[in-house]
mmCIF file of C-alpha atoms in Angstrom:
data_model
loop_
_atom_site.group_PDB
_atom_site.id
_atom_site.type_symbol
_atom_site.label_atom_id
_atom_site.label_comp_id
_atom_site.label_asym_id
_atom_site.label_seq_id
_atom_site.Cartn_x
_atom_site.Cartn_y
_atom_site.Cartn_z
ATOM 1 C CA UNK A 43 21.624 39.718 2.276
ATOM 2 C CA UNK A 44 22.908 36.687 0.421
ATOM 3 C CA UNK A 45 21.645 34.467 3.257
ATOM 4 C CA UNK A 46 18.076 35.809 3.012
ATOM 5 C CA UNK A 47 18.085 35.462 -0.778
ATOM 6 C CA UNK A 48 19.221 31.842 -0.444
ATOM 7 C CA UNK A 49 16.528 31.104 2.128
ATOM 8 C CA UNK A 50 13.877 32.751 -0.051
ATOM 9 C CA UNK A 51 15.003 30.779 -3.088
ATOM 10 C CA UNK A 52 14.895 27.564 -1.045
ATOM 11 C CA UNK A 53 11.309 28.239 0.086
ATOM 12 C CA UNK A 54 10.167 29.040 -3.445
ATOM 13 C CA UNK A 55 11.896 25.947 -4.776
ATOM 14 C CA UNK A 56 10.200 23.804 -2.133
ATOM 15 C CA UNK A 57 6.791 25.293 -2.978
ATOM 16 C CA UNK A 58 7.457 24.672 -6.669
ATOM 17 C CA UNK A 59 8.410 21.055 -5.989
ATOM 18 C CA UNK A 60 5.296 20.553 -3.862
ATOM 19 C CA UNK A 61 3.216 22.008 -6.704
ATOM 20 C CA UNK A 62 4.727 19.503 -9.109
ATOM 21 C CA UNK A 63 3.996 16.676 -6.667
ATOM 22 C CA UNK A 64 0.350 17.729 -6.544
ATOM 23 C CA UNK A 65 -0.020 17.475 -10.319
ATOM 24 C CA UNK A 66 -0.706 13.730 -10.187
ATOM 25 C CA UNK A 67 -3.633 13.947 -7.691
ATOM 26 C CA UNK A 68 -5.070 16.958 -9.548
ATOM 27 C CA UNK A 69 -4.870 15.308 -12.966
ATOM 28 C CA UNK A 70 -6.320 12.077 -11.583
ATOM 29 C CA UNK A 71 -9.277 14.005 -10.149
ATOM 30 C CA UNK A 72 -9.825 15.833 -13.437
ATOM 31 C CA UNK A 73 -9.525 12.559 -15.352
ATOM 32 C CA UNK A 74 -12.070 10.818 -13.147
ATOM 33 C CA UNK A 75 -14.523 13.697 -13.565
ATOM 34 C CA UNK A 76 -13.973 13.767 -17.348
ATOM 35 C CA UNK A 77 -14.705 10.048 -17.569
ATOM 36 C CA UNK A 78 -17.909 10.468 -15.565
ATOM 37 C CA UNK A 79 -18.991 13.415 -17.720
ATOM 38 C CA UNK A 80 -18.232 12.276 -21.280
ATOM 39 C CA UNK A 81 -17.024 8.659 -21.110
ATOM 40 C CA UNK A 82 -15.411 7.586 -24.385
ATOM 41 C CA UNK A 83 -17.117 9.543 -27.173
ATOM 42 C CA UNK A 84 -16.480 8.262 -30.694
ATOM 43 C CA UNK A 85 -15.700 11.723 -32.025
ATOM 44 C CA UNK A 86 -12.521 12.015 -29.908
ATOM 45 C CA UNK A 87 -9.312 10.070 -30.616
ATOM 46 C CA UNK A 88 -8.868 7.198 -28.195
ATOM 47 C CA UNK A 89 -5.501 5.562 -27.366
ATOM 48 C CA UNK A 90 -7.077 2.095 -27.041
ATOM 49 C CA UNK A 91 -8.334 2.253 -30.639
ATOM 50 C CA UNK A 92 -4.814 3.211 -31.727
ATOM 51 C CA UNK A 93 -3.369 0.320 -29.732
ATOM 52 C CA UNK A 94 -5.877 -2.015 -31.397
ATOM 53 C CA UNK A 95 -4.915 -0.674 -34.838
ATOM 54 C CA UNK A 96 -1.221 -1.264 -34.107
ATOM 55 C CA UNK A 97 -1.931 -4.771 -32.784
ATOM 56 C CA UNK A 98 -3.812 -5.777 -35.934
ATOM 57 C CA UNK A 99 -1.017 -4.656 -38.240
ATOM 58 C CA UNK A 100 1.702 -6.204 -36.119
ATOM 59 C CA UNK A 101 -0.241 -9.472 -35.914
ATOM 60 C CA UNK A 102 -0.633 -9.587 -39.705
ATOM 61 C CA UNK A 103 3.084 -8.907 -40.157
ATOM 62 C CA UNK A 104 4.141 -11.615 -37.702
ATOM 63 C CA UNK A 105 1.752 -14.175 -39.205
ATOM 64 C CA UNK A 106 3.151 -13.540 -42.679
ATOM 65 C CA UNK A 107 6.642 -14.152 -41.315
ATOM 66 C CA UNK A 108 5.788 -17.563 -39.795
ATOM 67 C CA UNK A 109 3.297 -18.958 -42.305
ATOM 68 C CA UNK A 110 5.994 -20.904 -44.206
ATOM 69 C CA UNK A 111 7.325 -22.813 -41.201
ATOM 70 C CA UNK A 112 4.621 -25.492 -40.956
ATOM 71 C CA UNK A 113 6.851 -28.004 -39.173
ATOM 72 C CA UNK A 114 7.349 -25.691 -36.202
ATOM 73 C CA UNK A 115 4.127 -23.735 -36.443
ATOM 74 C CA UNK A 116 3.089 -24.164 -32.814
ATOM 75 C CA UNK A 117 6.396 -22.976 -31.355
ATOM 76 C CA UNK A 118 6.715 -20.200 -33.895
ATOM 77 C CA UNK A 119 3.189 -18.957 -33.150
ATOM 78 C CA UNK A 120 3.970 -18.815 -29.429
ATOM 79 C CA UNK A 121 7.208 -16.957 -30.120
ATOM 80 C CA UNK A 122 5.409 -14.543 -32.434
ATOM 81 C CA UNK A 123 2.810 -13.955 -29.714
ATOM 82 C CA UNK A 124 5.553 -13.154 -27.197
ATOM 83 C CA UNK A 125 7.143 -10.726 -29.648
ATOM 84 C CA UNK A 126 3.743 -9.107 -30.281
ATOM 85 C CA UNK A 127 3.144 -8.564 -26.550
ATOM 86 C CA UNK A 128 6.632 -7.142 -25.970
ATOM 87 C CA UNK A 129 6.425 -4.747 -28.909
ATOM 88 C CA UNK A 130 2.893 -3.451 -28.278
ATOM 89 C CA UNK A 131 3.227 -3.069 -24.500
ATOM 90 C CA UNK A 132 6.812 -1.779 -24.697
ATOM 91 C CA UNK A 133 6.066 0.803 -27.381
ATOM 92 C CA UNK A 134 2.902 1.921 -25.588
ATOM 93 C CA UNK A 135 4.825 2.498 -22.373
ATOM 94 C CA UNK A 136 7.649 4.276 -24.235
ATOM 95 C CA UNK A 137 5.374 6.550 -26.268
ATOM 96 C CA UNK A 138 3.349 7.680 -23.269
ATOM 97 C CA UNK A 139 6.469 8.062 -21.135
ATOM 98 C CA UNK A 140 7.730 10.468 -23.786
ATOM 99 C CA UNK A 141 4.377 12.304 -23.949
ATOM 100 C CA UNK A 142 4.233 12.478 -20.168
ATOM 101 C CA UNK A 143 7.756 13.942 -20.021
ATOM 102 C CA UNK A 144 6.870 16.653 -22.534
ATOM 103 C CA UNK A 145 3.674 17.572 -20.700
ATOM 104 C CA UNK A 146 5.610 17.894 -17.439
ATOM 105 C CA UNK A 147 8.376 19.938 -19.042
ATOM 106 C CA UNK A 148 9.374 22.960 -16.935
ATOM 107 C CA UNK A 149 10.134 24.992 -20.069
ATOM 108 C CA UNK A 150 6.453 25.375 -20.978
ATOM 109 C CA UNK A 151 4.672 28.702 -20.496
ATOM 110 C CA UNK A 152 1.919 28.996 -17.887
ATOM 111 C CA UNK A 153 -0.872 28.921 -20.475
ATOM 112 C CA UNK A 154 0.594 25.895 -22.248
ATOM 113 C CA UNK A 155 1.114 24.226 -18.864
ATOM 114 C CA UNK A 156 -2.605 24.498 -18.110
ATOM 115 C CA UNK A 157 -3.470 23.092 -21.531
ATOM 116 C CA UNK A 158 -0.987 20.286 -20.933
ATOM 117 C CA UNK A 159 -2.630 19.547 -17.588
ATOM 118 C CA UNK A 160 -6.066 19.145 -19.188
ATOM 119 C CA UNK A 161 -4.660 17.102 -22.073
ATOM 120 C CA UNK A 162 -2.898 14.829 -19.596
ATOM 121 C CA UNK A 163 -6.153 14.484 -17.645
ATOM 122 C CA UNK A 164 -7.983 13.498 -20.843
ATOM 123 C CA UNK A 165 -5.379 10.834 -21.654
ATOM 124 C CA UNK A 166 -5.690 9.423 -18.146
ATOM 125 C CA UNK A 167 -9.489 9.420 -18.425
ATOM 126 C CA UNK A 168 -9.295 7.177 -21.493
ATOM 127 C CA UNK A 169 -7.908 4.401 -19.301
ATOM 128 C CA UNK A 170 -11.093 4.375 -17.167
ATOM 129 C CA UNK A 171 -14.514 3.118 -18.196
ATOM 130 C CA UNK A 172 -16.903 3.928 -15.338
ATOM 131 C CA UNK A 173 -19.441 5.862 -17.418
ATOM 132 C CA UNK A 174 -19.328 3.460 -20.382
ATOM 133 C CA UNK A 175 -19.741 0.414 -18.151
ATOM 134 C CA UNK A 176 -22.643 1.859 -16.163
ATOM 135 C CA UNK A 177 -24.437 3.222 -19.233
ATOM 136 C CA UNK A 178 -24.055 -0.038 -21.165
ATOM 137 C CA UNK A 179 -25.459 -2.099 -18.286
ATOM 138 C CA UNK A 180 -28.277 0.373 -17.667
ATOM 139 C CA UNK A 181 -29.243 0.294 -21.350
ATOM 140 C CA UNK A 182 -29.635 -3.496 -21.207
ATOM 141 C CA UNK A 183 -31.741 -3.226 -18.046
ATOM 142 C CA UNK A 184 -33.841 -0.442 -19.572
ATOM 143 C CA UNK A 185 -34.703 -2.520 -22.651
ATOM 144 C CA UNK A 186 -35.553 -5.494 -20.451
ATOM 145 C CA UNK A 187 -37.817 -3.278 -18.392
ATOM 146 C CA UNK A 188 -39.619 -2.447 -21.653
ATOM 147 C CA UNK A 189 -39.956 -6.233 -22.283
ATOM 148 C CA UNK A 190 -37.859 -5.985 -25.457
ATOM 149 C CA UNK A 191 -35.713 -9.084 -25.010
ATOM 150 C CA UNK A 192 -34.489 -9.092 -28.605
ATOM 151 C CA UNK A 193 -32.998 -5.608 -28.309
ATOM 152 C CA UNK A 194 -31.657 -6.420 -24.826
ATOM 153 C CA UNK A 195 -29.775 -9.389 -26.276
ATOM 154 C CA UNK A 196 -28.328 -7.136 -28.957
ATOM 155 C CA UNK A 197 -27.216 -4.472 -26.466
ATOM 156 C CA UNK A 198 -25.727 -7.144 -24.214
ATOM 157 C CA UNK A 199 -23.706 -8.592 -27.096
ATOM 158 C CA UNK A 200 -21.719 -5.336 -27.230
ATOM 159 C CA UNK A 201 -20.328 -5.808 -23.731
ATOM 160 C CA UNK A 202 -19.953 -9.599 -23.294
ATOM 161 C CA UNK A 203 -18.114 -12.304 -25.210
ATOM 162 C CA UNK A 204 -20.719 -15.059 -24.898
ATOM 163 C CA UNK A 205 -23.534 -15.820 -27.331
ATOM 164 C CA UNK A 206 -26.622 -13.819 -26.398
ATOM 165 C CA UNK A 207 -29.119 -14.889 -29.079
ATOM 166 C CA UNK A 208 -30.830 -17.559 -26.962
ATOM 167 C CA UNK A 209 -30.618 -15.971 -23.512
ATOM 168 C CA UNK A 210 -33.834 -15.485 -21.566
ATOM 169 C CA UNK A 211 -34.473 -12.568 -19.225
ATOM 170 C CA UNK A 212 -32.663 -14.176 -16.284
ATOM 171 C CA UNK A 213 -29.714 -15.145 -18.477
ATOM 172 C CA UNK A 214 -29.407 -11.561 -19.740
ATOM 173 C CA UNK A 215 -29.474 -10.169 -16.203
ATOM 174 C CA UNK A 216 -26.889 -12.695 -15.044
ATOM 175 C CA UNK A 217 -24.529 -11.806 -17.890
ATOM 176 C CA UNK A 218 -25.009 -8.099 -17.184
ATOM 177 C CA UNK A 219 -24.150 -8.497 -13.495
ATOM 178 C CA UNK A 220 -21.113 -10.627 -14.334
ATOM 179 C CA UNK A 221 -19.759 -8.062 -16.782
ATOM 180 C CA UNK A 222 -20.307 -5.283 -14.226
ATOM 181 C CA UNK A 223 -18.197 -7.165 -11.679
ATOM 182 C CA UNK A 224 -15.479 -8.233 -14.105
ATOM 183 C CA UNK A 225 -15.145 -4.859 -15.817
ATOM 184 C CA UNK A 226 -15.155 -3.035 -12.496
ATOM 185 C CA UNK A 227 -11.747 -4.646 -12.159
ATOM 186 C CA UNK A 228 -10.468 -4.467 -15.749
ATOM 187 C CA UNK A 229 -11.974 -1.128 -16.695
ATOM 188 C CA UNK A 230 -11.846 0.879 -13.470
ATOM 189 C CA UNK A 231 -9.794 -0.416 -10.534
ATOM 190 C CA UNK A 232 -6.843 -1.805 -12.513
ATOM 191 C CA UNK A 233 -6.167 1.442 -14.448
ATOM 192 C CA UNK A 234 -6.539 3.443 -11.216
ATOM 193 C CA UNK A 235 -4.126 1.091 -9.461
ATOM 194 C CA UNK A 236 -1.468 1.263 -12.174
ATOM 195 C CA UNK A 237 -1.758 5.027 -12.515
ATOM 196 C CA UNK A 238 -1.327 5.469 -8.774
ATOM 197 C CA UNK A 239 1.921 3.467 -8.743
ATOM 198 C CA UNK A 240 3.357 4.304 -12.172
ATOM 199 C CA UNK A 241 1.576 7.287 -13.678
ATOM 200 C CA UNK A 242 0.201 7.606 -17.209
ATOM 201 C CA UNK A 243 2.822 5.353 -18.901
ATOM 202 C CA UNK A 244 2.053 2.361 -16.667
ATOM 203 C CA UNK A 245 -1.720 2.890 -16.875
ATOM 204 C CA UNK A 246 -1.500 2.943 -20.681
ATOM 205 C CA UNK A 247 0.779 -0.102 -20.684
ATOM 206 C CA UNK A 248 -1.904 -1.913 -18.704
ATOM 207 C CA UNK A 249 -4.535 -0.876 -21.263
ATOM 208 C CA UNK A 250 -2.259 -2.291 -23.969
ATOM 209 C CA UNK A 251 -2.102 -5.607 -22.084
ATOM 210 C CA UNK A 252 -5.876 -5.606 -21.640
ATOM 211 C CA UNK A 253 -6.460 -4.759 -25.309
ATOM 212 C CA UNK A 254 -4.123 -7.526 -26.461
ATOM 213 C CA UNK A 255 -5.977 -10.057 -24.336
ATOM 214 C CA UNK A 256 -9.354 -8.941 -25.701
ATOM 215 C CA UNK A 257 -8.087 -9.272 -29.294
ATOM 216 C CA UNK A 258 -5.914 -12.396 -29.271
ATOM 217 C CA UNK A 259 -6.184 -13.977 -25.804
ATOM 218 C CA UNK A 260 -8.588 -16.747 -26.840
ATOM 219 C CA UNK A 261 -8.326 -20.528 -26.613
ATOM 220 C CA UNK A 262 -9.561 -21.046 -30.165
ATOM 221 C CA UNK A 263 -7.531 -22.933 -32.743
ATOM 222 C CA UNK A 264 -6.454 -19.648 -34.315
ATOM 223 C CA UNK A 265 -5.241 -17.985 -31.120
ATOM 224 C CA UNK A 266 -4.455 -20.676 -28.532
ATOM 225 C CA UNK A 267 -0.734 -20.413 -29.346
ATOM 226 C CA UNK A 268 -0.484 -16.935 -30.809
ATOM 227 C CA UNK A 269 -2.449 -15.348 -27.947
ATOM 228 C CA UNK A 270 -0.904 -17.421 -25.156
ATOM 229 C CA UNK A 271 1.579 -14.732 -24.059
ATOM 230 C CA UNK A 272 -1.032 -11.959 -24.117
ATOM 231 C CA UNK A 273 -3.470 -14.024 -22.036
ATOM 232 C CA UNK A 274 -0.797 -14.904 -19.451
ATOM 233 C CA UNK A 275 0.384 -11.295 -19.257
ATOM 234 C CA UNK A 276 -3.194 -10.154 -18.692
ATOM 235 C CA UNK A 277 -3.610 -12.725 -15.892
ATOM 236 C CA UNK A 278 -0.488 -11.405 -14.187
ATOM 237 C CA UNK A 279 -1.441 -7.735 -14.635
ATOM 238 C CA UNK A 280 -4.925 -8.269 -13.195
ATOM 239 C CA UNK A 281 -3.983 -10.459 -10.243
ATOM 240 C CA UNK A 282 -3.716 -7.681 -7.648
ATOM 241 C CA UNK A 283 -6.428 -5.340 -9.076
ATOM 242 C CA UNK A 284 -8.997 -8.177 -9.189
ATOM 243 C CA UNK A 285 -8.534 -8.876 -5.510
ATOM 244 C CA UNK A 286 -8.633 -5.184 -4.647
ATOM 245 C CA UNK A 287 -11.900 -4.973 -6.601
ATOM 246 C CA UNK A 288 -13.347 -7.887 -4.661
ATOM 247 C CA UNK A 289 -12.519 -6.191 -1.362
ATOM 248 C CA UNK A 290 -13.967 -2.876 -2.547
ATOM 249 C CA UNK A 291 -17.191 -4.623 -3.578
ATOM 250 C CA UNK A 292 -17.425 -6.055 -0.063
ATOM 251 C CA UNK A 293 -16.890 -2.583 1.436
ATOM 252 C CA UNK A 294 -19.446 -1.089 -0.976
ATOM 253 C CA UNK A 295 -21.928 -3.747 0.078
ATOM 254 C CA UNK A 296 -21.426 -2.806 3.728
ATOM 255 C CA UNK A 297 -21.901 0.918 3.030
ATOM 256 C CA UNK A 298 -25.130 0.322 1.105
ATOM 257 C CA UNK A 299 -26.472 -2.012 3.787
ATOM 258 C CA UNK A 300 -25.639 0.433 6.595
ATOM 259 C CA UNK A 301 -27.681 3.186 4.939
ATOM 260 C CA UNK A 302 -30.592 1.008 3.786
ATOM 261 C CA UNK A 303 -30.881 -1.709 6.415
ATOM 262 C CA UNK A 304 -28.357 -1.431 9.292
ATOM 263 C CA UNK A 305 -29.695 -4.556 10.992
ATOM 264 C CA UNK A 306 -28.625 -6.720 8.038
ATOM 265 C CA UNK A 307 -25.362 -4.899 7.233
ATOM 266 C CA UNK A 308 -22.995 -7.382 8.870
ATOM 267 C CA UNK A 309 -24.847 -10.410 7.482
ATOM 268 C CA UNK A 310 -24.835 -9.069 3.911
ATOM 269 C CA UNK A 311 -21.180 -8.053 4.148
ATOM 270 C CA UNK A 312 -20.237 -11.448 5.566
ATOM 271 C CA UNK A 313 -22.055 -13.191 2.704
ATOM 272 C CA UNK A 314 -20.178 -11.109 0.121
ATOM 273 C CA UNK A 315 -16.763 -11.749 1.680
ATOM 274 C CA UNK A 316 -17.505 -15.425 2.333
ATOM 275 C CA UNK A 317 -18.594 -16.138 -1.248
ATOM 276 C CA UNK A 318 -15.593 -14.183 -2.556
ATOM 277 C CA UNK A 319 -13.202 -16.382 -0.578
ATOM 278 C CA UNK A 320 -15.148 -19.608 -1.162
ATOM 279 C CA UNK A 321 -16.103 -19.282 -4.863
ATOM 280 C CA UNK A 322 -13.475 -16.854 -6.143
ATOM 281 C CA UNK A 323 -11.660 -19.689 -7.899
ATOM 282 C CA UNK A 324 -14.784 -21.075 -9.577
ATOM 283 C CA UNK A 325 -13.935 -19.456 -12.886
ATOM 284 C CA UNK A 326 -11.719 -20.310 -15.891
ATOM 285 C CA UNK A 327 -9.891 -17.034 -15.280
ATOM 286 C CA UNK A 328 -7.680 -16.804 -12.170
ATOM 287 C CA UNK A 329 -8.926 -13.248 -11.612
ATOM 288 C CA UNK A 330 -12.472 -12.697 -12.919
ATOM 289 C CA UNK A 331 -14.023 -15.044 -10.373
ATOM 290 C CA UNK A 332 -12.962 -12.897 -7.397
ATOM 291 C CA UNK A 333 -15.047 -9.759 -8.116
ATOM 292 C CA UNK A 334 -17.868 -11.884 -9.564
ATOM 293 C CA UNK A 335 -18.022 -13.970 -6.372
ATOM 294 C CA UNK A 336 -18.008 -10.840 -4.194
ATOM 295 C CA UNK A 337 -20.855 -9.410 -6.303
ATOM 296 C CA UNK A 338 -22.822 -12.682 -6.184
ATOM 297 C CA UNK A 339 -22.559 -12.785 -2.393
ATOM 298 C CA UNK A 340 -23.515 -9.135 -2.097
ATOM 299 C CA UNK A 341 -26.665 -9.674 -4.164
ATOM 300 C CA UNK A 342 -27.524 -13.124 -2.811
ATOM 301 C CA UNK A 343 -27.601 -14.620 -6.335
ATOM 302 C CA UNK A 344 -25.852 -17.387 -8.264
ATOM 303 C CA UNK A 345 -23.717 -16.421 -11.245
ATOM 304 C CA UNK A 346 -21.531 -18.427 -13.625
ATOM 305 C CA UNK A 347 -22.556 -21.792 -15.007
ATOM 306 C CA UNK A 348 -22.468 -23.149 -18.585
ATOM 307 C CA UNK A 349 -22.589 -20.599 -21.428
ATOM 308 C CA UNK A 350 -22.306 -20.658 -25.203
ATOM 309 C CA UNK A 351 -19.243 -19.101 -26.838
ATOM 310 C CA UNK A 352 -19.052 -19.159 -30.617
ATOM 311 C CA UNK A 353 -21.812 -21.762 -30.737
ATOM 312 C CA UNK A 354 -19.940 -24.087 -28.348
ATOM 313 C CA UNK A 355 -21.288 -24.840 -24.864
ATOM 314 C CA UNK A 356 -18.565 -24.114 -22.324
ATOM 315 C CA UNK A 357 -19.052 -25.635 -18.889
ATOM 316 C CA UNK A 358 -18.195 -23.242 -16.075
ATOM 317 C CA UNK A 359 -18.740 -23.727 -12.335
ATOM 318 C CA UNK A 360 -21.420 -21.777 -10.543
ATOM 319 C CA UNK A 361 -20.535 -18.839 -8.313
ATOM 320 C CA UNK A 362 -22.720 -17.724 -5.435
ATOM 321 C CA UNK A 363 -25.131 -18.907 -2.775
ATOM 322 C CA UNK A 364 -26.922 -22.252 -3.134
ATOM 323 C CA UNK A 365 -30.355 -20.917 -2.190
ATOM 324 C CA UNK A 366 -30.129 -17.902 -4.459
ATOM 325 C CA UNK A 367 -32.733 -15.241 -5.056
ATOM 326 C CA UNK A 368 -34.325 -15.074 -8.480
ATOM 327 C CA UNK A 369 -32.607 -12.539 -10.680
ATOM 328 C CA UNK A 370 -34.735 -9.461 -11.297
ATOM 329 C CA UNK A 371 -34.342 -5.891 -12.482
ATOM 330 C CA UNK A 372 -34.103 -4.599 -8.903
ATOM 331 C CA UNK A 373 -31.098 -6.828 -8.185
ATOM 332 C CA UNK A 374 -29.398 -5.713 -11.406
ATOM 333 C CA UNK A 375 -29.940 -2.074 -10.411
ATOM 334 C CA UNK A 376 -28.317 -2.831 -7.053
ATOM 335 C CA UNK A 377 -25.328 -4.293 -8.929
ATOM 336 C CA UNK A 378 -24.983 -0.968 -10.757
ATOM 337 C CA UNK A 379 -25.063 0.902 -7.433
ATOM 338 C CA UNK A 380 -22.360 -1.378 -6.009
ATOM 339 C CA UNK A 381 -20.236 -0.800 -9.120
ATOM 340 C CA UNK A 382 -20.582 2.980 -8.775
ATOM 341 C CA UNK A 383 -19.495 2.942 -5.134
ATOM 342 C CA UNK A 384 -16.658 0.523 -5.922
ATOM 343 C CA UNK A 385 -15.435 2.934 -8.588
ATOM 344 C CA UNK A 386 -15.554 5.881 -6.172
ATOM 345 C CA UNK A 387 -13.736 3.934 -3.463
ATOM 346 C CA UNK A 388 -11.073 2.909 -5.971
ATOM 347 C CA UNK A 389 -10.600 6.539 -6.965
ATOM 348 C CA UNK A 390 -10.262 7.636 -3.326
ATOM 349 C CA UNK A 391 -7.758 4.853 -2.639
ATOM 350 C CA UNK A 392 -5.696 5.946 -5.647
ATOM 351 C CA UNK A 393 -5.705 9.534 -4.395
ATOM 352 C CA UNK A 394 -4.520 8.278 -1.008
ATOM 353 C CA UNK A 395 -1.658 6.343 -2.624
ATOM 354 C CA UNK A 396 -0.623 9.409 -4.655
ATOM 355 C CA UNK A 397 -0.738 11.598 -1.532
ATOM 356 C CA UNK A 398 1.459 9.163 0.391
ATOM 357 C CA UNK A 399 3.921 9.150 -2.494
ATOM 358 C CA UNK A 400 4.119 12.966 -2.433
ATOM 359 C CA UNK A 401 5.062 13.116 1.254
ATOM 360 C CA UNK A 402 7.612 10.301 1.208
#
């Protein structure tokens, strides 16, 4: 009798453990669906806004501490920037590790466990930006289609860092395609990658790194020293995801070509992969050029080139084919389609990684 009870307990325990292992794929699926359905509505609390709030206050505190050391200002600013990155990223990881542990607590009732599952899925969804990215790009294209260049420039300014006030129609489309490619990495594939290998805490830590870079990782006089650590940390964090994104864009290009024009599928895919490998380094960032080059090759266009930032003309190399097609609304729409498929492929790859982790 004791033997059968022990065997029964062992089977139930194994089923329970398998159920726990399946939580990560289930929550990831829910999170991905939530992001596609609601994006990042302003009426809901968002961890990235909280991270930004904490960064601003910590930056002000650190600057007050070093403002009297003029003789060693440069070194002190770099040190303060390192401290800022360690504190913000470290605390973000620690806080969400604690939250994650509570949500996975075995002492919770069944009803609370289901609520915890959905809350965890919502937190994970805040690390993705598929809906926001697609909607923002589509809004720019929609206003251009209505020949309202002034409004298109304004809408574009919300999603890019460059000056948009003097851009013509082709310049607006180019900037839109570039931000689709770059943010496919930063806003979709990278969070998926870090969640798949380290769960919610690591995905949120990545968002903290990304937020720091967007707030202080500039080469201006004010931030070239203070934001140095954040910019370097962001380069390191995005190194692998950027290259995964480039490969997924190439695969997405092949899938689209197979369905629309099978005869040209291999040629289009080869162009995307070739430009990615050839022009991936033609960018000030060690990472952004890879997905941008893959996108440029997929569309048969030329991206990059000089742009104005803060009223200053910044010379950047061109990315893409020499005999490029003229940018048009149809090409920009294709860039959105490629981004959608890249996002879906990234999600499926993350599910595959989580499944492999459950069986090992």
